[in-house]
CSV table of C-alpha atoms and ligand atoms in Angstrom, one decimal:
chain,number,residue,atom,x,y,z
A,1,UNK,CA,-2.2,0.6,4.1
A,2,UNK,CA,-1.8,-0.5,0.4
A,3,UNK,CA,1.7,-1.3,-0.2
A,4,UNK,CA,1.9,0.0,-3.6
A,5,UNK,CA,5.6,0.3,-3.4
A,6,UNK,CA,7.9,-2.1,-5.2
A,7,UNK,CA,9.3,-1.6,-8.4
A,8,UNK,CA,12.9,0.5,-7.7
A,9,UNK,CA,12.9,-0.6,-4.3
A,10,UNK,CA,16.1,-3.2,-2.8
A,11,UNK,CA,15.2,-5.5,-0.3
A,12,UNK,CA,17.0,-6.9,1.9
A,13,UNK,CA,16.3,-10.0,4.7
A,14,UNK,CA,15.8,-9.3,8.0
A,15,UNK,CA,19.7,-8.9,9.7
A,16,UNK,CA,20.8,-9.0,13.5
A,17,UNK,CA,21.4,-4.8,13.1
A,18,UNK,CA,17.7,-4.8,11.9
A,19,UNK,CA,14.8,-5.2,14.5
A,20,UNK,CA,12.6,-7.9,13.3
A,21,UNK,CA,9.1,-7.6,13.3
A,22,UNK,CA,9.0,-11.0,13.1
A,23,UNK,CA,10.6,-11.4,16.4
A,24,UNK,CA,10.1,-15.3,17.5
A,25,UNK,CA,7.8,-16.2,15.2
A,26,UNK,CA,10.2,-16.4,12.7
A,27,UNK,CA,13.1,-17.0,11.7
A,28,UNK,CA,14.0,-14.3,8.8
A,29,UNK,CA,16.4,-16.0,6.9
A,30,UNK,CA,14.2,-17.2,3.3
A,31,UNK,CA,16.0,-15.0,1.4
A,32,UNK,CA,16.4,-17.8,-0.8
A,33,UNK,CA,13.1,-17.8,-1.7
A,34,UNK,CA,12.5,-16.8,-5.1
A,35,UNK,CA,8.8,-17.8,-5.2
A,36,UNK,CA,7.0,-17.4,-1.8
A,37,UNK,CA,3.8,-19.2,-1.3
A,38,UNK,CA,1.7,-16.8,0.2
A,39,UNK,CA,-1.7,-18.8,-0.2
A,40,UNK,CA,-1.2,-21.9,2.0
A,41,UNK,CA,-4.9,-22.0,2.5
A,42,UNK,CA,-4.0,-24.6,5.2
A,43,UNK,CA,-7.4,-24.0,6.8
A,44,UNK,CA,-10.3,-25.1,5.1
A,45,UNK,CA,-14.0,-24.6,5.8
A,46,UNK,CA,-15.2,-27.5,7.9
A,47,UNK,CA,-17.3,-29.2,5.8
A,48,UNK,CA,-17.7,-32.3,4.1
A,49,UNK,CA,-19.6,-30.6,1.2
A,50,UNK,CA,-17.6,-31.6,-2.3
A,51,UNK,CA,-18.3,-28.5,-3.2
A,52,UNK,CA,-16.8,-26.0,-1.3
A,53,UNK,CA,-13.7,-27.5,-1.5
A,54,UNK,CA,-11.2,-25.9,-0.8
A,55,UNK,CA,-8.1,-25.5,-3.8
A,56,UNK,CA,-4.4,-24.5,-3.1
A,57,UNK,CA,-3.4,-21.6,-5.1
A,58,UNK,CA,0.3,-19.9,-5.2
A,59,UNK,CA,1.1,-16.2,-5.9
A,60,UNK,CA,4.4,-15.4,-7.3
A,61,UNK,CA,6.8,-13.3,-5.4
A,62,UNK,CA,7.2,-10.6,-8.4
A,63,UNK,CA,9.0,-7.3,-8.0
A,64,UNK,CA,5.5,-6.0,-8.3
A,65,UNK,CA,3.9,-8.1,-5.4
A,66,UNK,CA,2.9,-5.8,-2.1
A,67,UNK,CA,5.8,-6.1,0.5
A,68,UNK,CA,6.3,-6.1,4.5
A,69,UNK,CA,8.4,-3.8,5.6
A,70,UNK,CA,10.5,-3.1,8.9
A,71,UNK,CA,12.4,-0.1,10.1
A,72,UNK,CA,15.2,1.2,12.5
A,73,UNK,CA,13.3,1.3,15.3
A,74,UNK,CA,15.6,2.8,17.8
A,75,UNK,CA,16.4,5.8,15.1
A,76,UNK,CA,12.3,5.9,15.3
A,77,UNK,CA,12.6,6.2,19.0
A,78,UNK,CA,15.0,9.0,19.0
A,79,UNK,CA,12.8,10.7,16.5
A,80,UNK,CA,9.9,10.1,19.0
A,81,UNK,CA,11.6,11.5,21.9
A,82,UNK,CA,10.1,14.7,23.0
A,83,UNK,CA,12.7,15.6,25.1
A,84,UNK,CA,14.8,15.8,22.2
A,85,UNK,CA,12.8,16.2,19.6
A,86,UNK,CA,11.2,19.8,20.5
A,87,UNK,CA,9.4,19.7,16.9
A,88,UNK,CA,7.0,17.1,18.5
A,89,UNK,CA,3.2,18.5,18.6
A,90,UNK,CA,2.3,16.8,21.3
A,91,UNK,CA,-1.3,18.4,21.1
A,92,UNK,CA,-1.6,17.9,17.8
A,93,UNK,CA,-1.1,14.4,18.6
A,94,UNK,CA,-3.5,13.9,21.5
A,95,UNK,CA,-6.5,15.1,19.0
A,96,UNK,CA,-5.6,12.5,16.7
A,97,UNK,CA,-5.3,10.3,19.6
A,98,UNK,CA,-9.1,11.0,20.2
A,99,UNK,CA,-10.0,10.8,16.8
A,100,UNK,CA,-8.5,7.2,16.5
A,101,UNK,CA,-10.0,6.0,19.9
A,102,UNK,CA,-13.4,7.4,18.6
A,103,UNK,CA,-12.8,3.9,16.3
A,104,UNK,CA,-15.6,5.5,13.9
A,105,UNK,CA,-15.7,2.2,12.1
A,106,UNK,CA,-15.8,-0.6,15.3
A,107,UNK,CA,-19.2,-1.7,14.0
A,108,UNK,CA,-18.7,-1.2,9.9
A,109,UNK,CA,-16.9,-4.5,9.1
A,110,UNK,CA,-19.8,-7.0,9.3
A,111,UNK,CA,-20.5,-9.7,6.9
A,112,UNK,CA,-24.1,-10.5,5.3
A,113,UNK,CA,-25.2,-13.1,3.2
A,114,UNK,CA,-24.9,-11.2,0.0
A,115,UNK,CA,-21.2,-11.9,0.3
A,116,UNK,CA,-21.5,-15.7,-0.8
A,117,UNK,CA,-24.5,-15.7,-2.7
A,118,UNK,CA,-22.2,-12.9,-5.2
A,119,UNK,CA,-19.1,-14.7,-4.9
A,120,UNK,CA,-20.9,-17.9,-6.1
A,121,UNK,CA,-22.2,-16.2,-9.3
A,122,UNK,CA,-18.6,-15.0,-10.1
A,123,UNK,CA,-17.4,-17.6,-12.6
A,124,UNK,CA,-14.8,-17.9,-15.4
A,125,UNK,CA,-12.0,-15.6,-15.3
A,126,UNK,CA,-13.2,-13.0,-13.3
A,127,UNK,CA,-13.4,-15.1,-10.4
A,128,UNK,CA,-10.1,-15.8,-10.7
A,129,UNK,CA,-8.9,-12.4,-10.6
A,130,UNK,CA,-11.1,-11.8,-7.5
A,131,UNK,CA,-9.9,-13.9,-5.5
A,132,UNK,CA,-5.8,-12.1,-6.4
A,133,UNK,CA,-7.8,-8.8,-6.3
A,134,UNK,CA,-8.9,-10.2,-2.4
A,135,UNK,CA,-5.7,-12.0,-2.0
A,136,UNK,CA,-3.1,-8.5,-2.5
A,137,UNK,CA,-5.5,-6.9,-1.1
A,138,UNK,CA,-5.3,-8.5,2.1
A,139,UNK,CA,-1.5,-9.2,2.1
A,140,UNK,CA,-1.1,-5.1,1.7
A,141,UNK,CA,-3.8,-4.7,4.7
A,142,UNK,CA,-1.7,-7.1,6.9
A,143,UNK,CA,1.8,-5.3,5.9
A,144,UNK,CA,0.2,-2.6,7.3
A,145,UNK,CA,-0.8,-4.1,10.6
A,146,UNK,CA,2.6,-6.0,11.3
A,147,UNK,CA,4.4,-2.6,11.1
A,148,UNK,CA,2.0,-0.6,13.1
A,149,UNK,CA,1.8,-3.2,15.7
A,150,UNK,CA,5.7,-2.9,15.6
A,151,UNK,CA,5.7,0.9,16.1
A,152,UNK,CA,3.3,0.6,18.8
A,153,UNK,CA,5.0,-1.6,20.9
A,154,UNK,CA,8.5,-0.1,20.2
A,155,UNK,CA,7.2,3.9,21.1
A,156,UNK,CA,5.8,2.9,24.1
A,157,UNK,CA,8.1,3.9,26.8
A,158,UNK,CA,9.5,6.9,24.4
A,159,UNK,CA,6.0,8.7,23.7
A,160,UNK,CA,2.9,7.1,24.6
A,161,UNK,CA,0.4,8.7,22.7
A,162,UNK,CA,2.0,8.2,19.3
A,163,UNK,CA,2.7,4.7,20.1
A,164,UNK,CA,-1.4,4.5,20.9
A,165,UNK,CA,-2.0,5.7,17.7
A,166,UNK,CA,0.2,3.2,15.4
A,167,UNK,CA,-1.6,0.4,17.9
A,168,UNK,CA,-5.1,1.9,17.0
A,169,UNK,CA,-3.8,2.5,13.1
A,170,UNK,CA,-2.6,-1.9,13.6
A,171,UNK,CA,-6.2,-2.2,14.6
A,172,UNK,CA,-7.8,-0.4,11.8
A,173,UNK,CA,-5.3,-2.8,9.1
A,174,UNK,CA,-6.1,-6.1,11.5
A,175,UNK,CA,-9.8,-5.4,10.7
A,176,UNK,CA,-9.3,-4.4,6.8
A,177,UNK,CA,-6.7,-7.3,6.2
A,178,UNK,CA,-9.6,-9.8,8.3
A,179,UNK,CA,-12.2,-8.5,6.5
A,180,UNK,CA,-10.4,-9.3,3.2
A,181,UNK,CA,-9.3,-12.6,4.4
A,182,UNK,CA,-13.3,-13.2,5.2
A,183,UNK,CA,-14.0,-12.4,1.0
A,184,UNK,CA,-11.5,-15.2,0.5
A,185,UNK,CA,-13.5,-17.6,2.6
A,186,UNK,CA,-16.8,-16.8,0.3
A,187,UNK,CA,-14.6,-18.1,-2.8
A,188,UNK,CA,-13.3,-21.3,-0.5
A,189,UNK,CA,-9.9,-20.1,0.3
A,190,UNK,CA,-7.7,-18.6,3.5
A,191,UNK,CA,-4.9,-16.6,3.2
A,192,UNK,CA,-2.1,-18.1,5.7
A,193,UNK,CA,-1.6,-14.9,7.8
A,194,UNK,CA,0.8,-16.8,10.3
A,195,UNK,CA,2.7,-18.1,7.6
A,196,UNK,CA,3.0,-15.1,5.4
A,197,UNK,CA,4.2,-13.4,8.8
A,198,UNK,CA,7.3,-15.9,9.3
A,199,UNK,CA,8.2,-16.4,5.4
A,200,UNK,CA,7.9,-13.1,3.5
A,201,UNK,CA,10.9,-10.9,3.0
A,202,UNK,CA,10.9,-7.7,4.5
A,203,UNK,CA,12.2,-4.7,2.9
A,204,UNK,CA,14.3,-2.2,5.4
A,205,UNK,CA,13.6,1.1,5.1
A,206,UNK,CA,15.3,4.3,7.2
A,207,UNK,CA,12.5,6.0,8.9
A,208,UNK,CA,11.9,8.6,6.3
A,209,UNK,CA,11.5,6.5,4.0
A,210,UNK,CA,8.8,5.0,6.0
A,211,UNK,CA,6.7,8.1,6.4
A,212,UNK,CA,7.5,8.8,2.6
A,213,UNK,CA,6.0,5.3,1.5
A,214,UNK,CA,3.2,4.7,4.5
A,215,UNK,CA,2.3,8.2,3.6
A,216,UNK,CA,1.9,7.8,0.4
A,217,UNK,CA,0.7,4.1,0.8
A,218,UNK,CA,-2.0,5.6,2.8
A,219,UNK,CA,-3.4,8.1,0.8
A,220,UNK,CA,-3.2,6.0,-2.8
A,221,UNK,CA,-5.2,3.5,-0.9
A,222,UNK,CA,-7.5,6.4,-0.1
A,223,UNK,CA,-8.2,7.6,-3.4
A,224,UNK,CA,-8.3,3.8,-4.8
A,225,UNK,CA,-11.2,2.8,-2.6
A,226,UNK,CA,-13.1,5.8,-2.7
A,227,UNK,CA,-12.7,6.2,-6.7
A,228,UNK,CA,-13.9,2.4,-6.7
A,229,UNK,CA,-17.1,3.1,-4.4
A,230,UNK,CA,-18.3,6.3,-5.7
A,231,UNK,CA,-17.6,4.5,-9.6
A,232,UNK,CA,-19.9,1.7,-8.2
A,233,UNK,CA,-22.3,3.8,-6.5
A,234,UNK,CA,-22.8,5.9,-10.0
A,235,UNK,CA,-23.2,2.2,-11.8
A,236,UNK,CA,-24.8,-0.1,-9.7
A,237,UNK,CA,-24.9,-2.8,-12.6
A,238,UNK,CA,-21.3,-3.3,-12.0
A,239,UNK,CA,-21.6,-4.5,-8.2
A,240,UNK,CA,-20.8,-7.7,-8.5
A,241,UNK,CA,-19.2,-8.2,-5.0
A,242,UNK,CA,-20.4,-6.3,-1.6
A,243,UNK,CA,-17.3,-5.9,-0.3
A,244,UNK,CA,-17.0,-2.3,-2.1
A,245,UNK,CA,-20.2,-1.4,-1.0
A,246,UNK,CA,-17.7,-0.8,2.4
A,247,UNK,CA,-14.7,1.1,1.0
A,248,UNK,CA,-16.5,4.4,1.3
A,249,UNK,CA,-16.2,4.3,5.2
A,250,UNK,CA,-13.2,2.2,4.8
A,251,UNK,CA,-11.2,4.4,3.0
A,252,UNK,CA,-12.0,7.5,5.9
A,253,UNK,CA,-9.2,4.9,8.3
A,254,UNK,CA,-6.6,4.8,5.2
A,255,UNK,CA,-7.3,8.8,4.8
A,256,UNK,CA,-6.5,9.1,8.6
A,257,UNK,CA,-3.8,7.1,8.8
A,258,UNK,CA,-2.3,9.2,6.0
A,259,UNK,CA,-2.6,12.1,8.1
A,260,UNK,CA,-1.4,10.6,11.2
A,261,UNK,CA,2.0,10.6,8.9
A,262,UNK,CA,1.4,13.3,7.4
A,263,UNK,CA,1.6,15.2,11.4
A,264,UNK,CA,4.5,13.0,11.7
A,265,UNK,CA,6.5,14.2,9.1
A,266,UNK,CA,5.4,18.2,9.9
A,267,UNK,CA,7.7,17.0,13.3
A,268,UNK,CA,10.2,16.0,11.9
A,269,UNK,CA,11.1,19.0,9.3
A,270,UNK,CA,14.5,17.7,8.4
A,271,UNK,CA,12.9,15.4,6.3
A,272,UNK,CA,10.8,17.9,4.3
A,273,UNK,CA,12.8,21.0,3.9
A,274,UNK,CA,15.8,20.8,2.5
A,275,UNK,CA,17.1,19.4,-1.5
A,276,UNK,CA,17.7,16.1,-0.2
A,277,UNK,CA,14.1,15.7,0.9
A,278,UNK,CA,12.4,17.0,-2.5
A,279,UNK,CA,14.8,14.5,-4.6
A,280,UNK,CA,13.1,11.5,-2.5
A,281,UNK,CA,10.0,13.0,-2.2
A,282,UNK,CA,10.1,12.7,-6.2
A,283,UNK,CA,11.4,9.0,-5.8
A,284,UNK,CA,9.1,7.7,-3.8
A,285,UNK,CA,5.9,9.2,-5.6
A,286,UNK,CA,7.4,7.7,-8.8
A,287,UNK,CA,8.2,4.7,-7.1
A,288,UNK,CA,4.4,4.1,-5.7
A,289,UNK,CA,2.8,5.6,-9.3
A,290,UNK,CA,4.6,2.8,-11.6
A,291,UNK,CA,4.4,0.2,-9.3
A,292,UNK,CA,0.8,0.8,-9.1
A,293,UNK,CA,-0.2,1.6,-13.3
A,294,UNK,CA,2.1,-1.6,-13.8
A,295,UNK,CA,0.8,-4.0,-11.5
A,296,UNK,CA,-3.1,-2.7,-12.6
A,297,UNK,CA,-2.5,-2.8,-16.2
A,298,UNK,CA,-1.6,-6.3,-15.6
A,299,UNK,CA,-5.3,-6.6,-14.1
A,300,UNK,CA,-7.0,-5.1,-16.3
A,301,UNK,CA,-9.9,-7.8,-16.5
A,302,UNK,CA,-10.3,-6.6,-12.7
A,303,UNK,CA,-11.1,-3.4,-13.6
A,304,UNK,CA,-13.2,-4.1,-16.9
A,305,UNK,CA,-14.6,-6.5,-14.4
A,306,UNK,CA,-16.0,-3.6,-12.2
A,307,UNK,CA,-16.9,-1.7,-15.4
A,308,UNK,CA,-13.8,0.8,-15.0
A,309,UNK,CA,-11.1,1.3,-17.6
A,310,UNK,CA,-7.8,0.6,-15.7
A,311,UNK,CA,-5.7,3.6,-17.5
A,312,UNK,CA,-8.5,6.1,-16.9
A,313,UNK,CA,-8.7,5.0,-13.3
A,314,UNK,CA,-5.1,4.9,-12.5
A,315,UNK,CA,-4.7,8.6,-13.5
A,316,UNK,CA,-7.6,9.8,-11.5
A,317,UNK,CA,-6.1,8.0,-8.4
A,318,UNK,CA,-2.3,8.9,-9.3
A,319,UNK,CA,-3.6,12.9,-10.0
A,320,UNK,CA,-5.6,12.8,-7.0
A,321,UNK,CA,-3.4,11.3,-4.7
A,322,UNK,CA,-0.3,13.3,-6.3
A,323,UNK,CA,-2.3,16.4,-5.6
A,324,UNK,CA,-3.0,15.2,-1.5
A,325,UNK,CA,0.9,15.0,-1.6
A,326,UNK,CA,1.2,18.0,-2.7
A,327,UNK,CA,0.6,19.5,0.6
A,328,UNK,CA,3.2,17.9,2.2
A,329,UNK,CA,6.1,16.5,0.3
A,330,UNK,CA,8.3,19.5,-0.8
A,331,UNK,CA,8.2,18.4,-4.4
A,332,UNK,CA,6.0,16.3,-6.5
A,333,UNK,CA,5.8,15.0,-10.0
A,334,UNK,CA,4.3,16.7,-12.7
A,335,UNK,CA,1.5,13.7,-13.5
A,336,UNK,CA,-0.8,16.3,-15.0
A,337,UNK,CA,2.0,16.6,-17.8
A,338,UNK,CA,0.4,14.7,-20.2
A,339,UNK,CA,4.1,13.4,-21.6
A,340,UNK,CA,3.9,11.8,-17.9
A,341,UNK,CA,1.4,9.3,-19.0
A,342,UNK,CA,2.9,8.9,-22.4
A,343,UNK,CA,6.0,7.7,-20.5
A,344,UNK,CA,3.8,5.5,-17.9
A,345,UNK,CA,2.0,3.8,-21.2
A,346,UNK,CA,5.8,3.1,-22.9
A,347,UNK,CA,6.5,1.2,-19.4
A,348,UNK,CA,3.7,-0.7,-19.6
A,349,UNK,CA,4.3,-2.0,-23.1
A,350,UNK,CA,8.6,-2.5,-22.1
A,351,UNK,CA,6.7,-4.3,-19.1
A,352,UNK,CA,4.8,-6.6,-21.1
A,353,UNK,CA,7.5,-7.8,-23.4
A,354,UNK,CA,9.7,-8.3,-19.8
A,355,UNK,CA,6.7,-10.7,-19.1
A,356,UNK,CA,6.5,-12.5,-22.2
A,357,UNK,CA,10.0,-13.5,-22.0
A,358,UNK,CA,9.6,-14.8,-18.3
A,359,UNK,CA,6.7,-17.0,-19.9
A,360,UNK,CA,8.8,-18.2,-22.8
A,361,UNK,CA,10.0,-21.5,-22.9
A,362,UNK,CA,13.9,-20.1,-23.5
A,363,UNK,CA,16.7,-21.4,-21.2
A,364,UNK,CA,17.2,-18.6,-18.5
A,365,UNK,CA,20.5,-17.7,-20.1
A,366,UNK,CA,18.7,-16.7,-23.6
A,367,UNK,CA,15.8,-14.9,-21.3
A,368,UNK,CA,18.0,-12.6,-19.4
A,369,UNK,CA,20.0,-11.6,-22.8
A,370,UNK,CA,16.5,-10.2,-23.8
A,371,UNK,CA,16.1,-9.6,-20.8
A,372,UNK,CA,19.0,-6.9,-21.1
A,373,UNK,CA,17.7,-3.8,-23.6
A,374,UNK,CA,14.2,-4.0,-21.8
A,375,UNK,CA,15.4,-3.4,-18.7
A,376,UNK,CA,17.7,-0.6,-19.9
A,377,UNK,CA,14.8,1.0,-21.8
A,378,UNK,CA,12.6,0.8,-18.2
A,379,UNK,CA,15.4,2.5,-16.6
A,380,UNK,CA,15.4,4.9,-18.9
A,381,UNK,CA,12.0,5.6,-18.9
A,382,UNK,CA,12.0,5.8,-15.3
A,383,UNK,CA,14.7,8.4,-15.2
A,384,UNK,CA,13.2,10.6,-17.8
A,385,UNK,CA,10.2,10.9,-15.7
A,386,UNK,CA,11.6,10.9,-12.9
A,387,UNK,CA,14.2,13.6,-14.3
A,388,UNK,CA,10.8,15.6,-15.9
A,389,UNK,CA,10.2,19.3,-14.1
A,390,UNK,CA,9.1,18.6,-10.8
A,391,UNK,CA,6.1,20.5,-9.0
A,392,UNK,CA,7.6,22.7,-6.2
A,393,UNK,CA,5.4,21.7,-3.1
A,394,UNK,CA,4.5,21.4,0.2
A,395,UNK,CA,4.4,24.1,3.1
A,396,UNK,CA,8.2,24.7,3.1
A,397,UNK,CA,7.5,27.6,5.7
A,398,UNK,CA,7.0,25.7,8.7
A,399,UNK,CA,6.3,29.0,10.7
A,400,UNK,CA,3.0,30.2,8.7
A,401,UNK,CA,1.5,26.7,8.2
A,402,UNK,CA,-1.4,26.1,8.5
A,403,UNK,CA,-2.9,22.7,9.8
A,404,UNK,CA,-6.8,23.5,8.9
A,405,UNK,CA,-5.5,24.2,5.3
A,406,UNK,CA,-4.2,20.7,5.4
A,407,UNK,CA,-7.0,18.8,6.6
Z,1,LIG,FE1,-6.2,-0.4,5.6
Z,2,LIG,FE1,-4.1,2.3,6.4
């Protein structure tokens, strides 16, 4: 799961009414955090060697920064019920059920040498934006797995077989977000995993609003890794770090996991067929788009890095992925308009003056006055596209859909 998902979203901490995924671990209430250390790196190689030392890093908890999420879980085990839910294709489900307990991937995630000896040669800047690229990377794997895990355990008693499946999806993001974590280890760092557990926020979402955004989470992720590997695999001079050498398997669980959701949603109709359903559907693809040309184009070195240019390969992904949806969600965003990207480049630039102000050395009261017409001109922005002629979508005929046509 790539929890590309942040920028017009609330969040809200963890309440009594809201099931924690966090259950005893932790204790839900850091709110007050405005900056969240994520990298504790409290566990350093063993070694005495000066020179894999291990440094304490920081990542900022920015609007833009992946998220954990957490849901209504009883609502989810009404929606689950197949005694009242008569939508529920419980067939459908079992073959997806075999497909995940196939585990195509149980021997793909294993480590060589290569992965040091390239991480050692990674110097200067580029290292540095690695090790974030390896450090999000991991945080949105591991958002993921705490959620699935969640929905595993909580469907149990309600229906079993979908309940396997978010256990076997947790597995998939446990071995994605450890793998990642592994990376991190090459460049003399850990990423805390029990600590981001207990002292992230979580951001609450209604059920379908899950399946809109782990849908879409999903299959962005998809076309992300798979665009990078087949980029790499056409320009080999640019594979400066195994770990993409994996994401063409990789990216088969995140397409999977997608359509796990995307069978979910096809049972639950309510939340695909009526006007309600195509203005959200719109939301959240605009929602997951920006977050994900902002955040990149804030990375661009990344992507240079890798020998990709950022805009180029944010449009592929965002066209690709939009076009996936397409089969699904009831509406979609016109991203092939080209005034689409004309609005996402204007975004970026309003973006970039909000972060030159937070860098400034102005008193916070002087910041959020400019502050004030940028953020008016993002909203604005955001509505126009969001407000542009939508794509009419998705298999609004329940009755003559057909499932091969979708997978
Ligand atoms: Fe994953
Ligand atoms: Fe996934």
């Amino acid at each position: 799961m790539a929890a590309e998902m942040a920028l017009v979203i609330p969040t809200i901490k963890c309440s009594s009414s809201t099931p924690k995924l966090c259950d005893s671990r932790a204790t839900c209430s850091f709110s007050k955090f405005t900056i969240v250390k994520m990298t504790a790196t409290s566990q350093p190689p063993k070694t005495t060697n000066p020179t894999k030392k291990v440094s304490k890093k920081a990542i900022k908890e920015t609007l833009l920064a992946p998220r954990f999420y957490t849901t209504d879980f009883d609502e989810m085990e009404t929606l689950f019920n197949t005694k009242i839910n008569k939508n529920l294709n419980q067939a459908e489900f079992e073959a997806l059920l075999q497909e995940f307990k196939t585990d195509y991937n149980q021997t793909h995630f294993v480590r060589n040498k290569e992965f040091k000896e390239a991480a050692d040669k990674l110097q200067g800047p580029l290292r540095q934006i690695f090790v974030e690229f390896l450090e999000r990377s991991c945080t949105a794997e591991f958002s993921g797995f705490l959620l699935y895990k969640e929905l595993g355990r909580r469907l149990k008693k309600t229906n079993p077989v979908v309940a396997e499946i978010f256990s076997l999806m947790s597995r998939d993001e446990a071995r994605h977000a450890g793998f990642l974590n592994k990376g991190l280890s090459d460049f003399n760092l850990a990423l805390d995993l029990g600590f981001l557990t207990k002292a992230r926020k979580y951001t609450f979402f209604k059920p379908k609003f899950i399946f809109y955004a782990t849908y879409l989470s999903e299959k962005i992720g998809y076309w992300r890794y798979i665009t990078i590997y087949r980029h790499l695999k056409n320009n080999p001079e640019y594979q400066c770090y195994p770990i993409f050498k994996y994401f063409e398997n990789w990216c088969q669980d995140e397409n999977r996991h997608g359509d796990f959701f995307s069978a979910l949603m096809k049972a639950q109709p309510q939340f695909l067929n009526d006007w309600k359903a195509k203005l959200w559907a719109r939301f959240f693809c605009l929602s997951v788009y920006v977050t994900m040309y902002l955040n990149d184009c804030q990375r661009t070195a990344f992507y240079e890095g890798i020998g990709l240019d950022t805009k180029e390969f944010d449009m592929h992904v965002i066209i690709e992925t939009n076009r996936t949806t397409a089969r699904i969600f009831p509406a979609v965003l016109d991203v092939e308009n080209p005034e689409f990207k004309r609005k996402l480049q204007r975004m970026v630039e309003i973006n970039q003056k909000l972060i030159a102000i937070g860098e400034a050395e102005d008193i916070p009261l002087v910041k959020n006055l400019k502050r004030i017409p940028l953020i008016t001109a993002m909203a604005s922005e955001l509505l126009a596209a969001y407000l542009m002629p939508p794509i009419e979508s998705g298999s609004v005929d329940f009755d003559e859909y057909d499932p091969q046509f979708v997978y």
